[in-house]
PDB file of C-alpha atoms (C1' of nucleotides) in Angstrom:
ATOM      1  CA  MET A1191      20.468   6.051  21.755  1.00  0.00           C
ATOM      2  CA  PRO A1192      18.070   3.220  22.318  1.00  0.00           C
ATOM      3  CA  GLU A1193      14.687   4.590  21.291  1.00  0.00           C
ATOM      4  CA  LEU A1194      11.671   2.540  20.269  1.00  0.00           C
ATOM      5  CA  PRO A1195      13.169   0.859  17.155  1.00  0.00           C
ATOM      6  CA  GLU A1196      16.370  -0.097  18.959  1.00  0.00           C
ATOM      7  CA  VAL A1197      14.497  -1.514  21.949  1.00  0.00           C
ATOM      8  CA  GLU A1198      12.118  -3.368  19.627  1.00  0.00           C
ATOM      9  CA  THR A1199      15.109  -4.891  17.802  1.00  0.00           C
ATOM     10  CA  ILE A1200      16.449  -6.152  21.115  1.00  0.00           C
ATOM     11  CA  ARG A1201      13.013  -7.338  22.220  1.00  0.00           C
ATOM     12  CA  ARG A1202      12.593  -9.483  19.118  1.00  0.00           C
ATOM     13  CA  GLN A1203      15.980 -11.092  19.618  1.00  0.00           C
ATOM     14  CA  LEU A1204      15.368 -11.758  23.297  1.00  0.00           C
ATOM     15  CA  ALA A1205      11.896 -13.111  22.524  1.00  0.00           C
ATOM     16  CA  ALA A1206      13.501 -15.657  20.195  1.00  0.00           C
ATOM     17  CA  VAL A1207      15.774 -17.120  22.864  1.00  0.00           C
ATOM     18  CA  LEU A1208      14.757 -16.246  26.440  1.00  0.00           C
ATOM     19  CA  PRO A1209      11.266 -17.760  26.853  1.00  0.00           C
ATOM     20  CA  GLY A1210      11.595 -21.041  28.694  1.00  0.00           C
ATOM     21  CA  ALA A1211      14.961 -20.132  30.205  1.00  0.00           C
ATOM     22  CA  VAL A1212      15.297 -20.094  34.001  1.00  0.00           C
ATOM     23  CA  PHE A1213      17.443 -17.627  35.918  1.00  0.00           C
ATOM     24  CA  VAL A1214      20.034 -19.503  37.949  1.00  0.00           C
ATOM     25  CA  ALA A1215      22.383 -16.769  39.189  1.00  0.00           C
ATOM     26  CA  VAL A1216      22.799 -13.011  39.490  1.00  0.00           C
ATOM     27  CA  GLU A1217      26.553 -12.509  39.216  1.00  0.00           C
ATOM     28  CA  GLN A1218      26.800  -8.757  39.032  1.00  0.00           C
ATOM     29  CA  VAL A1219      24.564  -5.918  40.206  1.00  0.00           C
ATOM     30  CA  GLU A1220      24.966  -2.138  39.924  1.00  0.00           C
ATOM     31  CA  PRO A1221      22.899  -0.814  42.870  1.00  0.00           C
ATOM     32  CA  GLU A1222      22.808   2.755  41.498  1.00  0.00           C
ATOM     33  CA  MET A1223      20.832   1.495  38.500  1.00  0.00           C
ATOM     34  CA  LEU A1224      18.132  -0.295  40.468  1.00  0.00           C
ATOM     35  CA  ARG A1225      14.763   1.460  40.706  1.00  0.00           C
ATOM     36  CA  ASP A1226      12.394   0.833  43.576  1.00  0.00           C
ATOM     37  CA  CYS A1227      14.100  -2.449  44.369  1.00  0.00           C
ATOM     38  CA  THR A1228      17.218  -3.487  46.262  1.00  0.00           C
ATOM     39  CA  ALA A1229      20.116  -5.681  45.231  1.00  0.00           C
ATOM     40  CA  VAL A1230      19.004  -8.225  47.841  1.00  0.00           C
ATOM     41  CA  GLU A1231      15.497  -8.355  46.365  1.00  0.00           C
ATOM     42  CA  LEU A1232      16.977  -8.935  42.919  1.00  0.00           C
ATOM     43  CA  GLN A1233      19.201 -11.725  44.245  1.00  0.00           C
ATOM     44  CA  GLN A1234      16.260 -13.341  46.029  1.00  0.00           C
ATOM     45  CA  LYS A1235      13.560 -12.976  43.397  1.00  0.00           C
ATOM     46  CA  LEU A1236      15.287 -13.772  40.123  1.00  0.00           C
ATOM     47  CA  PRO A1237      16.843 -17.209  40.648  1.00  0.00           C
ATOM     48  CA  THR A1238      14.370 -20.031  39.787  1.00  0.00           C
ATOM     49  CA  SER A1239      12.211 -17.544  37.843  1.00  0.00           C
ATOM     50  CA  ARG A1240      11.342 -18.690  34.337  1.00  0.00           C
ATOM     51  CA  VAL A1241      11.033 -16.291  31.398  1.00  0.00           C
ATOM     52  CA  GLU A1242       7.554 -16.450  29.882  1.00  0.00           C
ATOM     53  CA  GLU A1243       7.424 -13.503  27.539  1.00  0.00           C
ATOM     54  CA  VAL A1244       9.507 -10.514  26.432  1.00  0.00           C
ATOM     55  CA  GLY A1245       7.373  -7.411  25.938  1.00  0.00           C
ATOM     56  CA  ARG A1246       7.947  -3.721  25.367  1.00  0.00           C
ATOM     57  CA  LEU A1247       6.210  -0.409  25.959  1.00  0.00           C
ATOM     58  CA  GLY A1248       7.956   2.602  24.472  1.00  0.00           C
ATOM     59  CA  LYS A1249      11.600   2.362  25.484  1.00  0.00           C
ATOM     60  CA  TYR A1250      10.979  -0.115  28.313  1.00  0.00           C
ATOM     61  CA  LEU A1251      11.462  -3.870  28.041  1.00  0.00           C
ATOM     62  CA  THR A1252       9.096  -5.915  30.193  1.00  0.00           C
ATOM     63  CA  ILE A1253      10.213  -9.473  30.800  1.00  0.00           C
ATOM     64  CA  ARG A1254       7.420 -11.534  32.334  1.00  0.00           C
ATOM     65  CA  LEU A1255       8.521 -14.266  34.709  1.00  0.00           C
ATOM     66  CA  SER A1256       6.767 -17.188  36.339  1.00  0.00           C
ATOM     67  CA  ASN A1257       7.707 -18.798  39.621  1.00  0.00           C
ATOM     68  CA  ARG A1258       7.124 -22.433  40.445  1.00  0.00           C
ATOM     69  CA  GLY A1259       4.032 -22.850  42.570  1.00  0.00           C
ATOM     70  CA  LEU A1260       2.931 -19.231  42.282  1.00  0.00           C
ATOM     71  CA  ALA A1261       0.031 -18.093  40.134  1.00  0.00           C
ATOM     72  CA  GLU A1262       1.203 -14.480  40.020  1.00  0.00           C
ATOM     73  CA  SER A1263       3.736 -13.350  37.440  1.00  0.00           C
ATOM     74  CA  SER A1264       6.660 -11.139  38.307  1.00  0.00           C
ATOM     75  CA  TYR A1265       8.358  -8.756  35.919  1.00  0.00           C
ATOM     76  CA  LEU A1266      11.877  -7.680  35.114  1.00  0.00           C
ATOM     77  CA  THR A1267      11.620  -4.168  33.670  1.00  0.00           C
ATOM     78  CA  VAL A1268      14.645  -2.763  31.843  1.00  0.00           C
ATOM     79  CA  HIS A1269      15.364   0.696  30.435  1.00  0.00           C
ATOM     80  CA  LEU A1270      18.562   1.116  28.420  1.00  0.00           C
ATOM     81  CA  GLY A1271      18.927   4.858  29.034  1.00  0.00           C
ATOM     82  CA  MET A1272      21.319   6.467  26.564  1.00  0.00           C
ATOM     83  CA  THR A1273      24.119   3.959  26.229  1.00  0.00           C
ATOM     84  CA  GLY A1274      22.707   0.700  27.546  1.00  0.00           C
ATOM     85  CA  GLN A1275      23.280  -2.608  25.792  1.00  0.00           C
ATOM     86  CA  LEU A1276      21.827  -6.055  26.420  1.00  0.00           C
ATOM     87  CA  LEU A1277      23.988  -8.900  25.146  1.00  0.00           C
ATOM     88  CA  VAL A1278      23.272 -12.613  25.104  1.00  0.00           C
ATOM     89  CA  HIS A1279      26.011 -15.234  25.141  1.00  0.00           C
ATOM     90  CA  GLY A1280      26.516 -18.918  25.649  1.00  0.00           C
ATOM     91  CA  SER A1281      27.840 -19.732  29.096  1.00  0.00           C
ATOM     92  CA  GLN A1282      31.574 -19.324  28.474  1.00  0.00           C
ATOM     93  CA  THR A1283      31.975 -16.314  26.220  1.00  0.00           C
ATOM     94  CA  LEU A1284      31.743 -12.835  27.693  1.00  0.00           C
ATOM     95  CA  THR A1285      32.415  -9.617  25.833  1.00  0.00           C
ATOM     96  CA  PRO A1286      35.594  -8.135  27.272  1.00  0.00           C
ATOM     97  CA  GLY A1287      35.607  -4.513  28.355  1.00  0.00           C
ATOM     98  CA  PRO A1288      34.344  -2.293  31.152  1.00  0.00           C
ATOM     99  CA  HIS A1289      30.881  -0.953  32.012  1.00  0.00           C
ATOM    100  CA  LEU A1290      29.371  -4.345  32.789  1.00  0.00           C
ATOM    101  CA  ARG A1291      26.556  -3.394  35.207  1.00  0.00           C
ATOM    102  CA  PHE A1292      24.505  -6.587  35.505  1.00  0.00           C
ATOM    103  CA  LEU A1293      25.274 -10.195  34.677  1.00  0.00           C
ATOM    104  CA  PHE A1294      22.641 -12.937  34.788  1.00  0.00           C
ATOM    105  CA  ARG A1295      23.051 -16.654  34.182  1.00  0.00           C
ATOM    106  CA  LEU A1296      20.186 -18.720  32.816  1.00  0.00           C
ATOM    107  CA  GLU A1297      19.613 -22.362  31.926  1.00  0.00           C
ATOM    108  CA  LYS A1298      17.253 -23.537  29.209  1.00  0.00           C
ATOM    109  CA  GLU A1299      16.102 -27.089  28.758  1.00  0.00           C
ATOM    110  CA  ASN A1300      17.293 -28.754  25.525  1.00  0.00           C
ATOM    111  CA  TYR A1301      19.346 -25.655  24.828  1.00  0.00           C
ATOM    112  CA  GLY A1302      22.011 -25.124  27.488  1.00  0.00           C
ATOM    113  CA  SER A1303      23.470 -22.196  29.377  1.00  0.00           C
ATOM    114  CA  LEU A1304      22.897 -18.532  28.608  1.00  0.00           C
ATOM    115  CA  ALA A1305      24.485 -15.363  29.917  1.00  0.00           C
ATOM    116  CA  LEU A1306      22.552 -12.081  29.768  1.00  0.00           C
ATOM    117  CA  GLU A1307      24.668  -9.000  30.314  1.00  0.00           C
ATOM    118  CA  PHE A1308      23.595  -5.395  30.713  1.00  0.00           C
ATOM    119  CA  ARG A1309      26.343  -2.958  29.790  1.00  0.00           C
ATOM    120  CA  ASP A1310      25.931   0.801  30.181  1.00  0.00           C
ATOM    121  CA  ILE A1311      28.642   3.439  29.930  1.00  0.00           C
ATOM    122  CA  ARG A1312      26.631   6.264  31.512  1.00  0.00           C
ATOM    123  CA  LYS A1313      24.431   4.453  33.981  1.00  0.00           C
ATOM    124  CA  PHE A1314      21.292   6.220  32.712  1.00  0.00           C
ATOM    125  CA  GLY A1315      19.754   2.812  32.280  1.00  0.00           C
ATOM    126  CA  CYS A1316      17.744   1.170  35.020  1.00  0.00           C
ATOM    127  CA  LEU A1317      16.379  -2.193  36.024  1.00  0.00           C
ATOM    128  CA  HIS A1318      13.524  -3.183  38.282  1.00  0.00           C
ATOM    129  CA  VAL A1319      12.015  -6.430  39.471  1.00  0.00           C
ATOM    130  CA  SER A1320       8.450  -6.423  40.775  1.00  0.00           C
ATOM    131  CA  ASP A1321       5.505  -8.738  41.486  1.00  0.00           C
ATOM    132  CA  GLY A1322       2.145  -8.632  39.764  1.00  0.00           C
ATOM    133  CA  GLY A1323       3.019  -6.186  36.998  1.00  0.00           C
ATOM    134  CA  PRO A1324       5.848  -4.235  35.405  1.00  0.00           C
ATOM    135  CA  ALA A1325       7.403  -1.166  37.075  1.00  0.00           C
ATOM    136  CA  PRO A1326       4.725   1.318  38.237  1.00  0.00           C
ATOM    137  CA  ARG A1327       6.230   4.133  36.184  1.00  0.00           C
ATOM    138  CA  LEU A1328       5.011   2.415  33.001  1.00  0.00           C
ATOM    139  CA  ALA A1329       1.483   3.426  33.965  1.00  0.00           C
ATOM    140  CA  GLN A1330       2.466   7.040  33.232  1.00  0.00           C
ATOM    141  CA  LEU A1331       3.325   6.268  29.612  1.00  0.00           C
ATOM    142  CA  GLY A1332       1.097   6.977  26.649  1.00  0.00           C
ATOM    143  CA  PRO A1333       0.369   4.329  24.008  1.00  0.00           C
ATOM    144  CA  ASP A1334       3.284   2.764  22.180  1.00  0.00           C
ATOM    145  CA  ALA A1335       4.201   5.137  19.353  1.00  0.00           C
ATOM    146  CA  LEU A1336       4.523   2.306  16.811  1.00  0.00           C
ATOM    147  CA  TYR A1337       2.142  -0.484  17.794  1.00  0.00           C
ATOM    148  CA  GLY A1338      -0.144   1.263  20.282  1.00  0.00           C
ATOM    149  CA  GLU A1339      -3.787   2.037  19.646  1.00  0.00           C
ATOM    150  CA  TRP A1340      -3.820   5.718  18.814  1.00  0.00           C
ATOM    151  CA  ASP A1341      -4.640   7.803  15.771  1.00  0.00           C
ATOM    152  CA  ALA A1342      -4.563  11.387  14.490  1.00  0.00           C
ATOM    153  CA  ASP A1343      -7.670  12.240  16.531  1.00  0.00           C
ATOM    154  CA  TYR A1344      -5.843  11.176  19.691  1.00  0.00           C
ATOM    155  CA  LEU A1345      -2.967  13.511  18.810  1.00  0.00           C
ATOM    156  CA  LYS A1346      -5.370  16.364  18.027  1.00  0.00           C
ATOM    157  CA  GLN A1347      -6.872  15.984  21.456  1.00  0.00           C
ATOM    158  CA  ARG A1348      -3.478  15.761  23.190  1.00  0.00           C
ATOM    159  CA  VAL A1349      -1.967  18.858  21.499  1.00  0.00           C
ATOM    160  CA  ARG A1350      -5.037  20.964  22.188  1.00  0.00           C
ATOM    161  CA  LEU A1351      -4.076  24.432  23.507  1.00  0.00           C
ATOM    162  CA  ARG A1352      -0.534  23.318  24.288  1.00  0.00           C
ATOM    163  CA  LYS A1353       2.107  25.961  23.741  1.00  0.00           C
ATOM    164  CA  THR A1354       4.991  23.576  24.178  1.00  0.00           C
ATOM    165  CA  PRO A1355       7.170  23.222  21.054  1.00  0.00           C
ATOM    166  CA  LEU A1356       6.125  20.356  18.797  1.00  0.00           C
ATOM    167  CA  LYS A1357       9.394  18.522  19.366  1.00  0.00           C
ATOM    168  CA  ALA A1358       9.003  18.705  23.147  1.00  0.00           C
ATOM    169  CA  PHE A1359       5.528  17.257  22.698  1.00  0.00           C
ATOM    170  CA  LEU A1360       6.932  14.306  20.734  1.00  0.00           C
ATOM    171  CA  LEU A1361       9.597  13.673  23.373  1.00  0.00           C
ATOM    172  CA  ASP A1362       7.010  13.628  26.188  1.00  0.00           C
ATOM    173  CA  GLN A1363       6.452   9.924  26.847  1.00  0.00           C
ATOM    174  CA  ARG A1364       3.059  10.640  28.439  1.00  0.00           C
ATOM    175  CA  HIS A1365       1.573  11.392  25.026  1.00  0.00           C
ATOM    176  CA  LEU A1366       3.263   8.687  22.971  1.00  0.00           C
ATOM    177  CA  ALA A1367       5.877   6.256  24.299  1.00  0.00           C
ATOM    178  CA  GLY A1368       9.090   5.508  22.456  1.00  0.00           C
ATOM    179  CA  ILE A1369      10.175   8.626  20.540  1.00  0.00           C
ATOM    180  CA  GLY A1370      13.592  10.056  21.480  1.00  0.00           C
ATOM    181  CA  ASN A1371      15.800  12.789  20.114  1.00  0.00           C
ATOM    182  CA  ILE A1372      16.944  11.127  16.890  1.00  0.00           C
ATOM    183  CA  TYR A1373      13.567   9.886  15.680  1.00  0.00           C
ATOM    184  CA  ALA A1374      11.831  13.115  16.767  1.00  0.00           C
ATOM    185  CA  ASP A1375      14.064  15.144  14.428  1.00  0.00           C
ATOM    186  CA  GLU A1376      13.651  12.636  11.606  1.00  0.00           C
ATOM    187  CA  ILE A1377       9.856  12.408  11.965  1.00  0.00           C
ATOM    188  CA  LEU A1378       9.539  16.212  11.881  1.00  0.00           C
ATOM    189  CA  TRP A1379      11.682  16.484   8.747  1.00  0.00           C
ATOM    190  CA  TRP A1380       9.585  13.904   6.909  1.00  0.00           C
ATOM    191  CA  ALA A1381       6.379  15.574   8.095  1.00  0.00           C
ATOM    192  CA  GLY A1382       7.681  18.992   6.973  1.00  0.00           C
ATOM    193  CA  LEU A1383       6.939  20.502  10.374  1.00  0.00           C
ATOM    194  CA  SER A1384       9.100  22.869  12.413  1.00  0.00           C
ATOM    195  CA  PRO A1385      10.225  21.496  15.804  1.00  0.00           C
ATOM    196  CA  LEU A1386       9.678  25.008  17.225  1.00  0.00           C
ATOM    197  CA  ARG A1387       5.965  25.305  16.357  1.00  0.00           C
ATOM    198  CA  PRO A1388       3.656  25.406  19.373  1.00  0.00           C
ATOM    199  CA  ALA A1389       2.044  21.967  19.336  1.00  0.00           C
ATOM    200  CA  GLY A1390      -1.444  23.365  19.862  1.00  0.00           C
ATOM    201  CA  GLY A1391      -1.170  25.533  16.739  1.00  0.00           C
ATOM    202  CA  LEU A1392      -1.039  22.668  14.271  1.00  0.00           C
ATOM    203  CA  GLN A1393      -3.751  22.363  11.648  1.00  0.00           C
ATOM    204  CA  PRO A1394      -5.715  19.095  11.471  1.00  0.00           C
ATOM    205  CA  VAL A1395      -4.093  18.182   8.148  1.00  0.00           C
ATOM    206  CA  GLU A1396      -0.648  18.700   9.680  1.00  0.00           C
ATOM    207  CA  ILE A1397      -1.425  16.418  12.596  1.00  0.00           C
ATOM    208  CA  GLU A1398      -2.644  13.773  10.206  1.00  0.00           C
ATOM    209  CA  ARG A1399       0.661  14.027   8.340  1.00  0.00           C
ATOM    210  CA  LEU A1400       2.543  13.814  11.619  1.00  0.00           C
ATOM    211  CA  ALA A1401       0.652  10.686  12.694  1.00  0.00           C
ATOM    212  CA  VAL A1402       1.536   8.957   9.414  1.00  0.00           C
ATOM    213  CA  GLU A1403       5.225   9.878   9.651  1.00  0.00           C
ATOM    214  CA  ILE A1404       5.555   8.799  13.294  1.00  0.00           C
ATOM    215  CA  ARG A1405       4.537   5.253  12.408  1.00  0.00           C
ATOM    216  CA  ARG A1406       6.357   5.184   9.078  1.00  0.00           C
ATOM    217  CA  VAL A1407       9.718   6.462  10.375  1.00  0.00           C
ATOM    218  CA  LEU A1408       9.667   4.261  13.491  1.00  0.00           C
ATOM    219  CA  GLY A1409       8.690   1.319  11.298  1.00  0.00           C
ATOM    220  CA  GLU A1410      11.690   2.000   9.049  1.00  0.00           C
ATOM    221  CA  GLY A1411      13.889   2.119  12.152  1.00  0.00           C
ATOM    222  CA  VAL A1412      12.666  -1.336  13.150  1.00  0.00           C
ATOM    223  CA  ARG A1413      13.055  -2.674   9.613  1.00  0.00           C
ATOM    224  CA  LEU A1414      16.671  -1.459   9.533  1.00  0.00           C
ATOM    225  CA  LEU A1415      17.332  -2.951  13.011  1.00  0.00           C
ATOM    226  CA  GLY A1416      17.873   0.377  14.766  1.00  0.00           C
ATOM    227  CA  CYS A1417      20.217   3.332  14.567  1.00  0.00           C
ATOM    228  CA  SER A1418      23.875   2.896  15.567  1.00  0.00           C
ATOM    229  CA  ILE A1419      25.005   6.512  15.436  1.00  0.00           C
ATOM    230  CA  SER A1420      26.734   6.092  18.806  1.00  0.00           C
ATOM    231  CA  ASP A1421      26.562   3.069  21.093  1.00  0.00           C
ATOM    232  CA  PHE A1422      23.643   0.937  19.984  1.00  0.00           C
ATOM    233  CA  VAL A1423      24.223  -2.727  19.202  1.00  0.00           C
ATOM    234  CA  ASP A1424      21.809  -5.657  19.227  1.00  0.00           C
ATOM    235  CA  THR A1425      22.005  -8.662  21.558  1.00  0.00           C
ATOM    236  CA  ALA A1426      24.793 -10.173  19.432  1.00  0.00           C
ATOM    237  CA  GLY A1427      26.809  -6.930  19.390  1.00  0.00           C
ATOM    238  CA  ASN A1428      25.909  -6.012  15.804  1.00  0.00           C
ATOM    239  CA  PRO A1429      24.993  -2.455  14.706  1.00  0.00           C
ATOM    240  CA  GLY A1430      21.758  -1.479  12.989  1.00  0.00           C
ATOM    241  CA  GLY A1431      21.380   0.315   9.669  1.00  0.00           C
ATOM    242  CA  PHE A1432      19.155   3.348  10.255  1.00  0.00           C
ATOM    243  CA  GLN A1433      22.115   5.740  10.652  1.00  0.00           C
ATOM    244  CA  GLU A1434      22.621   5.551   6.857  1.00  0.00           C
ATOM    245  CA  TRP A1435      19.079   6.780   6.441  1.00  0.00           C
ATOM    246  CA  LEU A1436      19.193   9.918   8.615  1.00  0.00           C
ATOM    247  CA  ARG A1437      17.986  13.116   6.957  1.00  0.00           C
ATOM    248  CA  VAL A1438      18.672  15.687   9.686  1.00  0.00           C
ATOM    249  CA  TYR A1439      20.047  14.219  12.929  1.00  0.00           C
ATOM    250  CA  GLY A1440      23.783  14.921  13.101  1.00  0.00           C
ATOM    251  CA  ARG A1441      23.728  16.796   9.758  1.00  0.00           C
ATOM    252  CA  TYR A1442      23.781  20.371  11.136  1.00  0.00           C
ATOM    253  CA  GLY A1443      25.463  22.708   8.635  1.00  0.00           C
ATOM    254  CA  GLU A1444      24.955  20.271   5.764  1.00  0.00           C
ATOM    255  CA  LYS A1445      22.380  20.748   3.023  1.00  0.00           C
ATOM    256  CA  CYS A1446      18.773  19.653   3.267  1.00  0.00           C
ATOM    257  CA  LEU A1447      18.311  16.564   1.096  1.00  0.00           C
ATOM    258  CA  ARG A1448      14.923  17.860  -0.037  1.00  0.00           C
ATOM    259  CA  CYS A1449      15.459  21.560  -0.798  1.00  0.00           C
ATOM    260  CA  GLY A1450      19.223  22.180  -0.538  1.00  0.00           C
ATOM    261  CA  GLU A1451      19.006  24.786   2.235  1.00  0.00           C
ATOM    262  CA  VAL A1452      21.646  24.618   4.991  1.00  0.00           C
ATOM    263  CA  LEU A1453      20.221  22.812   8.034  1.00  0.00           C
ATOM    264  CA  GLU A1454      19.878  24.846  11.207  1.00  0.00           C
ATOM    265  CA  ARG A1455      20.340  23.939  14.824  1.00  0.00           C
ATOM    266  CA  ALA A1456      18.340  24.923  17.891  1.00  0.00           C
ATOM    267  CA  LYS A1457      17.880  23.759  21.449  1.00  0.00           C
ATOM    268  CA  VAL A1458      14.395  22.451  22.205  1.00  0.00           C
ATOM    269  CA  ALA A1459      13.435  20.898  25.534  1.00  0.00           C
ATOM    270  CA  GLY A1460      17.150  20.966  26.361  1.00  0.00           C
ATOM    271  CA  ARG A1461      17.962  18.759  23.375  1.00  0.00           C
ATOM    272  CA  GLY A1462      20.029  19.480  20.290  1.00  0.00           C
ATOM    273  CA  THR A1463      17.646  19.843  17.354  1.00  0.00           C
ATOM    274  CA  THR A1464      18.487  19.948  13.645  1.00  0.00           C
ATOM    275  CA  TYR A1465      15.935  21.006  11.084  1.00  0.00           C
ATOM    276  CA  CYS A1466      15.478  22.637   7.691  1.00  0.00           C
ATOM    277  CA  PRO A1467      14.315  26.256   8.041  1.00  0.00           C
ATOM    278  CA  ILE A1468      12.749  26.202   4.571  1.00  0.00           C
ATOM    279  CA  CYS A1469      10.827  22.989   4.189  1.00  0.00           C
ATOM    280  CA  GLN A1470       9.913  22.464   7.822  1.00  0.00           C
ATOM    281  CA  THR A1471       7.267  25.067   8.563  1.00  0.00           C
TER     282      THR A1471
ATOM    283  C1'  DC B 406      35.480  23.564  29.802  1.00  0.00           C
ATOM    284  C1'  DC B 407      31.266  22.096  26.979  1.00  0.00           C
ATOM    285  C1'  DC B 408      28.450  18.687  24.691  1.00  0.00           C
ATOM    286  C1'  DA B 409      25.786  14.441  24.034  1.00  0.00           C
ATOM    287  C1'  DA B 410      20.452  12.940  26.013  1.00  0.00           C
ATOM    288  C1'  DG B 411      17.407   9.349  28.699  1.00  0.00           C
ATOM    289  C1'  DT B 412      14.180  10.321  33.039  1.00  0.00           C
ATOM    290  C1'  DC B 413      13.185  12.552  37.307  1.00  0.00           C
ATOM    291  C1'  DC B 414      12.522  16.573  40.056  1.00  0.00           C
ATOM    292  C1'  DT B 415      11.723  21.409  41.285  1.00  0.00           C
ATOM    293  C1'  DG B 416      10.055  25.819  40.997  1.00  0.00           C
ATOM    294  C1'  DG B 417       7.802  29.418  38.503  1.00  0.00           C
ATOM    295  C1'  DT B 418       4.020  30.838  35.507  1.00  0.00           C
ATOM    296  C1'  DT B 419      -0.482  30.538  33.457  1.00  0.00           C
ATOM    297  C1'  DG B 420      -5.268  30.376  33.369  1.00  0.00           C
ATOM    298  C1'  DC B 421      -9.681  28.728  34.921  1.00  0.00           C
TER     299       DC B 421
ATOM    300  C1'  DT C  90      -8.020  33.964  45.446  1.00  0.00           C
ATOM    301  C1'  DG C  91      -6.830  29.130  45.152  1.00  0.00           C
ATOM    302  C1'  DC C  92      -5.235  25.512  42.824  1.00  0.00           C
ATOM    303  C1'  DA C  93      -4.006  22.520  39.255  1.00  0.00           C
ATOM    304  C1'  DA C  94      -1.989  22.157  34.960  1.00  0.00           C
ATOM    305  C1'  DC C  95       1.615  23.405  32.323  1.00  0.00           C
ATOM    306  C1'  DC C  96       6.324  24.368  31.074  1.00  0.00           C
ATOM    307  C1'  DA C  97      11.334  25.404  31.509  1.00  0.00           C
ATOM    308  C1'  DG C  98      15.463  24.076  33.235  1.00  0.00           C
ATOM    309  C1'  DG C  99      18.678  21.534  36.300  1.00  0.00           C
ATOM    310  C1'  DA C 100      20.604  17.044  38.151  1.00  0.00           C
ATOM    311  C1'  DC C 101      22.491  12.869  37.141  1.00  0.00           C
ATOM    312  C1'  DT C 102      26.134  10.069  34.273  1.00  0.00           C
ATOM    313  C1'  DT C 103      30.798   9.289  31.353  1.00  0.00           C
ATOM    314  C1'  DG C 104      33.533   9.952  27.326  1.00  0.00           C
ATOM    315  C1'  DG C 105      34.835  12.761  23.243  1.00  0.00           C
TER     316       DG C 105
END
DNA sequence: CCCAAGTCCTGGTTGC
DNA sequence: TGCAACCAGGACTTGG
């Protein structure tokens, strides 16, 4: 699942190669995966656009584009959903296999041809091209969970009086952007907090612990280049390393690595949730 | 058949 | 009583 660390891994790789490249052709489009924009708009807007900057907010990639003669930037916004992959190739090579949803060709001065492909088995991913700013839905997101400007006091204010389970709170992108199911379970294990606790019932000291672990665990995810428990690969097709580091996700029925108790499983916010009933309170 | 899980949407409940 | 905020759960997608 591409969550914040996986998307950040991809962003860094794209940021190292795409700026300065110009879109020359849109060779494949999956209309079902377009949001608030049509295939025709994509075909018309992208070619001749030059990549200026590759940004990210939560799980969204925001690729800023410039257009000759126009002061206003446009943006290509990409969400990888559950199984999305972005791969970069030289002009000739293309990864064989199905699920190719979008294929873009670019040219970069003093570099050569590039192909950018968006693969997605489940089509939960989406792509959007817009003028003036990134996709409007980004305005609904909270600060970036890793690099955004927020602190424990912000969390204390956001959890106030909320009865929603703590894990559901972490998954709600309006509070913090970027945490998904895997990192939510891992963060809660490290923080020693039960995913079932009503968020508003946390003590100040517990929220402070949570704030530390959110940044620390996501930072580890980035350092290890993401978690490849299922489909995630980077722009060269290589897996990350965080899956070796998991303490609870996917370990239901196994023993807690801190206290030895058998890990339990629950459904929270419709998502499978694994936790230690002893040391997560 | 169920499960995995991103986001979006709907409808019901809560509480001011 | 009215209304907004909140919260739970379903839809969507494909492969294991």
